[in-house]
Short mmCIF file of C-alpha atoms in Angstrom, two decimals:
data_model
loop_
_atom_site.label_atom_id
_atom_site.label_comp_id
_atom_site.label_asym_id
_atom_site.label_seq_id
_atom_site.Cartn_x
_atom_site.Cartn_y
_atom_site.Cartn_z
CA UNK A 1 -29.79 -4.92 20.29
CA UNK A 2 -31.43 -6.17 17.56
CA UNK A 3 -32.21 -3.55 14.56
CA UNK A 4 -34.39 -3.86 11.79
CA UNK A 5 -33.07 -2.31 8.57
CA UNK A 6 -30.27 -2.55 5.95
CA UNK A 7 -27.37 -1.47 8.19
CA UNK A 8 -28.22 -2.42 11.77
CA UNK A 9 -26.34 -0.79 14.71
CA UNK A 10 -22.64 -1.23 15.44
CA UNK A 11 -20.98 -0.51 18.80
CA UNK A 12 -17.20 -0.27 18.99
CA UNK A 13 -15.68 -0.38 22.53
CA UNK A 14 -11.96 0.29 23.45
CA UNK A 15 -10.66 -0.65 26.78
CA UNK A 16 -7.23 -0.70 28.47
CA UNK A 17 -6.68 -4.61 28.71
CA UNK A 18 -5.20 -4.65 32.04
CA UNK A 19 -7.55 -2.63 34.04
CA UNK A 20 -10.74 -3.02 31.87
CA UNK A 21 -11.12 1.11 31.78
CA UNK A 22 -13.01 2.16 28.86
CA UNK A 23 -11.31 4.53 26.77
CA UNK A 24 -14.13 5.38 24.14
CA UNK A 25 -17.29 3.81 22.55
CA UNK A 26 -18.11 4.71 19.18
CA UNK A 27 -21.64 3.79 17.51
CA UNK A 28 -23.33 3.87 14.13
CA UNK A 29 -26.80 3.20 13.13
CA UNK A 30 -27.82 2.51 9.78
CA UNK A 31 -24.44 3.49 8.42
CA UNK A 32 -24.49 6.87 10.15
CA UNK A 33 -22.93 8.08 13.48
CA UNK A 34 -25.19 7.68 16.57
CA UNK A 35 -24.93 9.15 19.81
CA UNK A 36 -26.28 5.46 21.62
CA UNK A 37 -23.85 4.36 24.23
CA UNK A 38 -23.90 0.95 25.78
CA UNK A 39 -24.30 1.04 29.51
CA UNK A 40 -21.28 0.50 31.76
CA UNK A 41 -22.68 -3.00 32.94
CA UNK A 42 -23.08 -4.24 29.38
CA UNK A 43 -19.25 -3.07 28.80
CA UNK A 44 -17.84 -4.74 32.01
CA UNK A 45 -19.63 -8.12 31.34
CA UNK A 46 -18.25 -8.20 27.85
CA UNK A 47 -14.77 -7.39 28.78
CA UNK A 48 -15.18 -9.68 31.88
CA UNK A 49 -15.98 -12.70 29.82
CA UNK A 50 -12.97 -12.25 27.47
CA UNK A 51 -10.88 -11.59 30.53
CA UNK A 52 -11.98 -14.70 32.22
CA UNK A 53 -11.35 -17.00 28.91
CA UNK A 54 -7.65 -15.52 28.86
CA UNK A 55 -7.22 -16.44 32.67
CA UNK A 56 -8.16 -20.14 31.57
CA UNK A 57 -6.06 -19.87 28.63
CA UNK A 58 -9.02 -19.80 26.25
CA UNK A 59 -9.05 -17.09 23.65
CA UNK A 60 -12.74 -15.98 23.20
CA UNK A 61 -12.62 -14.36 19.89
CA UNK A 62 -16.49 -14.34 18.60
CA UNK A 63 -19.82 -15.18 19.65
CA UNK A 64 -23.54 -14.89 18.14
CA UNK A 65 -26.72 -14.39 19.69
CA UNK A 66 -30.19 -14.33 17.97
CA UNK A 67 -29.48 -10.86 16.62
CA UNK A 68 -26.12 -9.79 17.48
CA UNK A 69 -22.58 -10.63 16.48
CA UNK A 70 -19.71 -9.94 18.88
CA UNK A 71 -16.03 -9.91 18.11
CA UNK A 72 -13.07 -9.40 20.61
CA UNK A 73 -9.43 -8.71 19.80
CA UNK A 74 -6.63 -7.72 22.04
CA UNK A 75 -3.54 -5.76 20.71
CA UNK A 76 0.04 -6.09 22.35
CA UNK A 77 -1.79 -7.42 25.80
CA UNK A 78 -2.81 -3.46 26.24
CA UNK A 79 -5.54 -2.70 24.39
CA UNK A 80 -8.86 -4.71 23.77
CA UNK A 81 -11.37 -3.96 21.08
CA UNK A 82 -14.86 -5.39 21.18
CA UNK A 83 -17.27 -4.62 18.28
CA UNK A 84 -20.97 -5.64 18.28
CA UNK A 85 -23.19 -5.56 15.17
CA UNK A 86 -26.73 -6.29 14.57
CA UNK A 87 -26.50 -6.10 10.81
CA UNK A 88 -28.22 -9.52 9.45
CA UNK A 89 -25.71 -11.73 8.11
CA UNK A 90 -22.40 -9.89 8.95
CA UNK A 91 -19.45 -12.34 9.17
CA UNK A 92 -16.72 -12.45 11.91
CA UNK A 93 -14.20 -11.83 9.15
CA UNK A 94 -15.62 -8.25 8.29
CA UNK A 95 -15.78 -7.43 11.88
CA UNK A 96 -12.28 -8.67 12.70
CA UNK A 97 -10.68 -6.62 9.93
CA UNK A 98 -12.75 -3.66 11.22
CA UNK A 99 -10.96 -3.97 14.40
CA UNK A 100 -7.52 -4.21 12.60
CA UNK A 101 -8.28 -0.93 11.02
CA UNK A 102 -9.37 0.70 14.17
CA UNK A 103 -6.39 -0.40 15.95
CA UNK A 104 -4.35 0.96 12.90
CA UNK A 105 -6.03 4.26 13.23
CA UNK A 106 -5.06 4.51 16.86
CA UNK A 107 -1.56 4.05 16.07
CA UNK A 108 -1.68 6.39 13.11
CA UNK A 109 -2.83 9.12 15.06
CA UNK A 110 -1.42 8.46 18.95
CA UNK A 111 1.75 6.32 18.18
CA UNK A 112 2.20 2.66 19.30
CA UNK A 113 4.24 3.92 22.62
CA UNK A 114 1.11 5.60 24.06
CA UNK A 115 -0.77 2.44 23.55
CA UNK A 116 1.39 -0.34 24.53
CA UNK A 117 2.75 1.65 27.85
CA UNK A 118 -0.48 3.47 29.11
CA UNK A 119 0.86 5.91 31.89
CA UNK A 120 -1.81 8.32 32.24
CA UNK A 121 -5.63 6.81 31.44
CA UNK A 122 -7.17 10.20 31.11
CA UNK A 123 -4.63 11.57 28.93
CA UNK A 124 -4.79 8.60 26.63
CA UNK A 125 -8.73 9.12 26.66
CA UNK A 126 -7.96 12.83 25.36
CA UNK A 127 -5.37 11.99 22.60
CA UNK A 128 -7.55 9.22 21.03
CA UNK A 129 -10.42 11.64 20.46
CA UNK A 130 -7.93 12.64 17.33
CA UNK A 131 -8.98 9.24 15.85
CA UNK A 132 -12.75 9.63 16.13
CA UNK A 133 -13.51 11.05 12.71
CA UNK A 134 -11.39 8.28 10.89
CA UNK A 135 -12.82 5.64 13.12
CA UNK A 136 -16.42 6.70 12.70
CA UNK A 137 -15.83 6.60 9.20
CA UNK A 138 -14.88 2.79 9.38
CA UNK A 139 -18.34 2.32 10.99
CA UNK A 140 -20.63 4.17 8.68
CA UNK A 141 -21.43 3.45 5.03
CA UNK A 142 -18.32 4.40 3.40
CA UNK A 143 -17.81 4.44 -0.34
CA UNK A 144 -14.40 2.95 0.03
CA UNK A 145 -13.57 -0.99 0.46
CA UNK A 146 -9.87 -0.73 1.61
CA UNK A 147 -11.03 -1.56 5.18
CA UNK A 148 -12.37 -4.98 3.99
CA UNK A 149 -9.80 -5.73 1.43
CA UNK A 150 -6.66 -4.31 3.02
CA UNK A 151 -5.83 -3.00 -0.20
CA UNK A 152 -5.26 0.77 -1.34
CA UNK A 153 -8.54 2.05 -2.91
CA UNK A 154 -7.59 3.59 -6.39
CA UNK A 155 -9.17 4.90 -9.52
CA UNK A 156 -8.49 5.17 -13.48
CA UNK A 157 -7.70 8.92 -14.16
CA UNK A 158 -8.60 9.87 -18.03
CA UNK A 159 -5.02 11.25 -18.28
CA UNK A 160 -2.85 9.09 -15.83
CA UNK A 161 0.26 9.47 -17.55
CA UNK A 162 0.14 13.24 -17.61
CA UNK A 163 -0.51 13.35 -13.95
CA UNK A 164 2.32 10.82 -13.04
CA UNK A 165 4.86 12.92 -14.69
CA UNK A 166 3.67 16.12 -12.54
CA UNK A 167 3.41 14.36 -9.69
CA UNK A 168 6.98 12.89 -9.97
CA UNK A 169 8.45 16.27 -10.75
CA UNK A 170 6.65 17.94 -7.84
CA UNK A 171 7.95 15.45 -5.66
CA UNK A 172 11.43 15.89 -6.44
CA UNK A 173 10.91 19.70 -6.39
CA UNK A 174 9.54 19.24 -2.76
CA UNK A 175 12.49 16.79 -1.77
CA UNK A 176 10.28 13.85 -0.72
CA UNK A 177 9.94 10.65 -2.37
CA UNK A 178 6.35 10.06 -0.69
CA UNK A 179 3.47 11.84 -2.84
CA UNK A 180 -0.02 10.89 -3.74
CA UNK A 181 -2.95 12.50 -5.39
CA UNK A 182 -6.15 11.54 -3.60
CA UNK A 183 -9.81 12.01 -4.45
CA UNK A 184 -12.31 11.46 -2.10
CA UNK A 185 -10.14 8.93 -0.08
CA UNK A 186 -9.04 7.15 -3.54
CA UNK A 187 -5.40 7.39 -5.02
CA UNK A 188 -5.52 8.82 -8.31
CA UNK A 189 -1.54 8.43 -8.83
CA UNK A 190 1.50 8.10 -6.64
CA UNK A 191 5.14 8.02 -6.46
CA UNK A 192 7.08 4.82 -6.18
CA UNK A 193 7.93 5.74 -2.71
CA UNK A 194 4.33 6.05 -1.69
CA UNK A 195 3.17 2.75 -3.14
CA UNK A 196 6.26 1.08 -1.20
CA UNK A 197 4.44 2.05 2.28
CA UNK A 198 3.40 -0.98 4.09
CA UNK A 199 0.00 -2.11 5.22
CA UNK A 200 -2.01 -0.69 7.04
CA UNK A 201 -0.58 2.98 6.65
CA UNK A 202 -1.04 2.41 2.93
CA UNK A 203 -4.58 2.40 3.28
CA UNK A 204 -5.06 4.50 6.14
CA UNK A 205 -3.51 7.64 5.01
CA UNK A 206 -5.72 8.13 1.91
CA UNK A 207 -8.88 7.05 4.04
CA UNK A 208 -7.79 9.85 6.59
CA UNK A 209 -7.36 12.52 4.08
CA UNK A 210 -10.50 11.66 2.60
CA UNK A 211 -12.54 11.73 6.34
CA UNK A 212 -11.00 14.89 7.44
CA UNK A 213 -13.10 18.30 6.91
CA UNK A 214 -12.22 20.25 3.89
CA UNK A 215 -9.08 22.53 4.40
CA UNK A 216 -6.69 24.42 1.98
CA UNK A 217 -3.69 22.71 3.40
CA UNK A 218 -2.70 20.90 6.42
CA UNK A 219 0.22 19.91 8.34
CA UNK A 220 -0.51 16.63 10.34
CA UNK A 221 1.34 14.51 12.58
CA UNK A 222 1.07 10.71 11.77
CA UNK A 223 2.63 7.51 12.98
CA UNK A 224 3.18 4.56 10.41
CA UNK A 225 1.81 1.50 12.01
CA UNK A 226 4.26 -0.73 10.03
CA UNK A 227 7.07 1.43 9.18
CA UNK A 228 7.51 3.89 11.92
CA UNK A 229 5.00 3.21 14.83
CA UNK A 230 6.93 5.32 17.51
CA UNK A 231 8.31 8.29 15.58
CA UNK A 232 6.09 10.60 13.99
CA UNK A 233 6.28 11.62 10.47
CA UNK A 234 4.25 14.94 8.87
CA UNK A 235 1.50 14.54 6.45
CA UNK A 236 1.16 17.69 4.44
CA UNK A 237 -2.02 18.05 2.55
CA UNK A 238 -2.81 20.74 -0.17
CA UNK A 239 -6.14 21.16 -1.84
CA UNK A 240 -5.87 21.60 -5.47
CA UNK A 241 -9.79 21.37 -6.33
CA UNK A 242 -12.61 20.38 -4.00
CA UNK A 243 -12.08 16.78 -2.66
CA UNK A 244 -8.95 16.49 -4.88
CA UNK A 245 -5.74 16.52 -2.81
CA UNK A 246 -2.09 16.32 -2.98
CA UNK A 247 -0.67 14.12 0.07
CA UNK A 248 3.29 14.43 1.04
CA UNK A 249 4.95 12.16 3.67
CA UNK A 250 7.92 13.85 5.13
CA UNK A 251 10.27 14.60 7.90
CA UNK A 252 10.93 18.00 9.49
CA UNK A 253 11.55 19.62 5.90
CA UNK A 254 10.03 21.01 3.63
CA UNK A 255 8.18 23.50 5.42
CA UNK A 256 4.45 24.19 4.25
CA UNK A 257 5.15 27.73 3.18
CA UNK A 258 7.79 26.42 0.66
CA UNK A 259 5.21 24.44 -1.19
CA UNK A 260 2.03 26.66 -0.86
CA UNK A 261 1.45 28.70 -3.25
CA UNK A 262 4.50 29.00 -5.20
CA UNK A 263 5.31 25.41 -5.87
CA UNK A 264 1.69 24.16 -6.19
CA UNK A 265 0.95 26.70 -8.61
CA UNK A 266 4.07 25.91 -10.86
CA UNK A 267 3.39 22.47 -11.20
CA UNK A 268 -0.38 22.06 -11.22
CA UNK A 269 -1.95 25.31 -12.73
CA UNK A 270 -1.20 24.02 -16.25
CA UNK A 271 -3.09 20.85 -15.44
CA UNK A 272 -6.35 22.38 -14.19
CA UNK A 273 -8.28 20.17 -17.05
CA UNK A 274 -6.90 16.95 -16.22
CA UNK A 275 -7.47 17.70 -12.54
CA UNK A 276 -11.12 18.48 -12.94
CA UNK A 277 -11.54 15.27 -14.85
CA UNK A 278 -10.41 13.56 -11.65
CA UNK A 279 -13.49 14.99 -9.63
CA UNK A 280 -16.19 12.51 -10.67
CA UNK A 281 -13.51 9.43 -9.96
CA UNK A 282 -14.69 9.79 -6.36
CA UNK A 283 -17.89 7.73 -6.55
CA UNK A 284 -17.15 6.30 -10.08
CA UNK A 285 -13.87 5.12 -9.83
CA UNK A 286 -13.85 4.72 -13.47
CA UNK A 287 -13.38 7.79 -16.18
CA UNK A 288 -16.83 8.63 -18.16
CA UNK A 289 -17.16 6.52 -21.26
CA UNK A 290 -15.19 3.72 -19.99
CA UNK A 291 -16.32 0.51 -21.71
CA UNK A 292 -18.71 -1.59 -19.47
CA UNK A 293 -21.39 -4.08 -20.21
CA UNK A 294 -24.28 -2.26 -19.12
CA UNK A 295 -25.68 -5.12 -16.96
CA UNK A 296 -23.01 -4.67 -14.50
CA UNK A 297 -24.30 -2.88 -11.33
CA UNK A 298 -21.24 -2.75 -9.29
CA UNK A 299 -17.34 -3.88 -9.90
CA UNK A 300 -14.57 -4.84 -7.52
CA UNK A 301 -11.07 -5.50 -8.71
CA UNK A 302 -8.15 -6.51 -6.70
CA UNK A 303 -4.26 -7.04 -7.44
CA UNK A 304 -3.48 -8.85 -4.35
CA UNK A 305 0.27 -8.47 -5.24
CA UNK A 306 0.15 -4.84 -5.33
CA UNK A 307 -2.45 -4.32 -2.68
CA UNK A 308 -4.49 -2.03 -4.88
CA UNK A 309 -8.22 -2.44 -5.48
CA UNK A 310 -10.85 -0.60 -7.48
CA UNK A 311 -14.40 -0.68 -6.29
CA UNK A 312 -17.58 0.99 -7.75
CA UNK A 313 -21.34 0.83 -7.76
CA UNK A 314 -22.08 3.63 -10.00
CA UNK A 315 -20.58 2.67 -13.45
CA UNK A 316 -23.59 3.41 -15.51
CA UNK A 317 -25.63 6.00 -13.51
CA UNK A 318 -28.89 5.41 -11.78
CA UNK A 319 -30.39 1.84 -11.75
CA UNK A 320 -32.02 -0.18 -9.12
CA UNK A 321 -31.21 -1.34 -6.41
CA UNK A 322 -29.65 2.01 -4.90
CA UNK A 323 -25.84 2.51 -4.65
CA UNK A 324 -25.90 2.04 -1.12
CA UNK A 325 -27.75 -1.67 -1.57
CA UNK A 326 -25.38 -2.46 -4.14
CA UNK A 327 -22.34 -1.43 -2.10
CA UNK A 328 -23.37 -3.36 0.69
CA UNK A 329 -24.32 -6.52 -1.61
CA UNK A 330 -20.76 -6.09 -3.09
CA UNK A 331 -18.99 -6.08 0.36
CA UNK A 332 -21.03 -9.02 1.70
CA UNK A 333 -20.16 -11.05 -1.73
CA UNK A 334 -16.49 -10.36 -1.10
CA UNK A 335 -16.81 -11.30 2.27
CA UNK A 336 -18.47 -14.61 1.69
CA UNK A 337 -16.16 -15.49 -1.17
CA UNK A 338 -13.07 -14.72 0.95
CA UNK A 339 -14.17 -16.46 4.39
CA UNK A 340 -15.29 -19.52 2.21
CA UNK A 341 -12.87 -20.24 -0.49
CA UNK A 342 -9.76 -18.43 0.42
CA UNK A 343 -7.38 -18.60 3.67
CA UNK A 344 -7.58 -16.00 6.09
CA UNK A 345 -4.50 -14.37 5.12
CA UNK A 346 -6.35 -13.14 1.91
#
């Protein structure tokens, strides 16, 4: 499956571990979703060699051919994920973290019980379709990096204190401790409760919101892979401006009608100008005029203790190489440094 080009081809396979029945196959080519599917014989061979090793108490985790890297990973002895990539120089670390994110996305939208106790394969296949949009965003050329760093993608808003105060007041009025302001999948501000969310849901929830089609308001059932993998919560989203959304994590209350439009207008209508200033932060992450050396083409800032990161390849406007190339270079550099100089847990 060798592929010339910058992004190569990626195939992601999900199978029931006990039976080997394929649950789904997702593909991307050059960073964009692709319809190309692997033949069933190839899927069977990839799963068969993994199961053969397990029967001999040998754990097959990765393999390389001349033009393809393959990584296998089993979860809870129930789900097997396999990823194949033809991208030149791609590391096993990056593919392993991709599989962790994919399984987290499956738990987020389907629940752990359905994945570990498979009663009806056809029903599970149907339920897993809800995760395709999020999973495809992991395979594509995303502007985010939380899938790789396992940290929450954040931005620096021009008037962060003002937005934080409004967010805290809105959260108290709404009756939930878990509220965040998200622009294009990156967290602008969040309550203390939201920041206490564990990994991977802290990364997955903003990413999910950024991957969904635009909608004025949503009431979305989600599971928390770390905090509540078997009992669903409600993810409420309210669009303030295009690509800028309020996200609330709550139980049976409050109803969406209580928040929109009365409570929304009360807290956020007076802050239209600070909110508009957040819109360019989607790709930039840094406010306009932020002092940065002119030779810096890309920046990745990590706070490993807080599990937050800032990632941008557009700090100073148009320059060569292209943003897509810079993004790929910075991701590859992070992977190289992490896998070479830091323990696997980093």
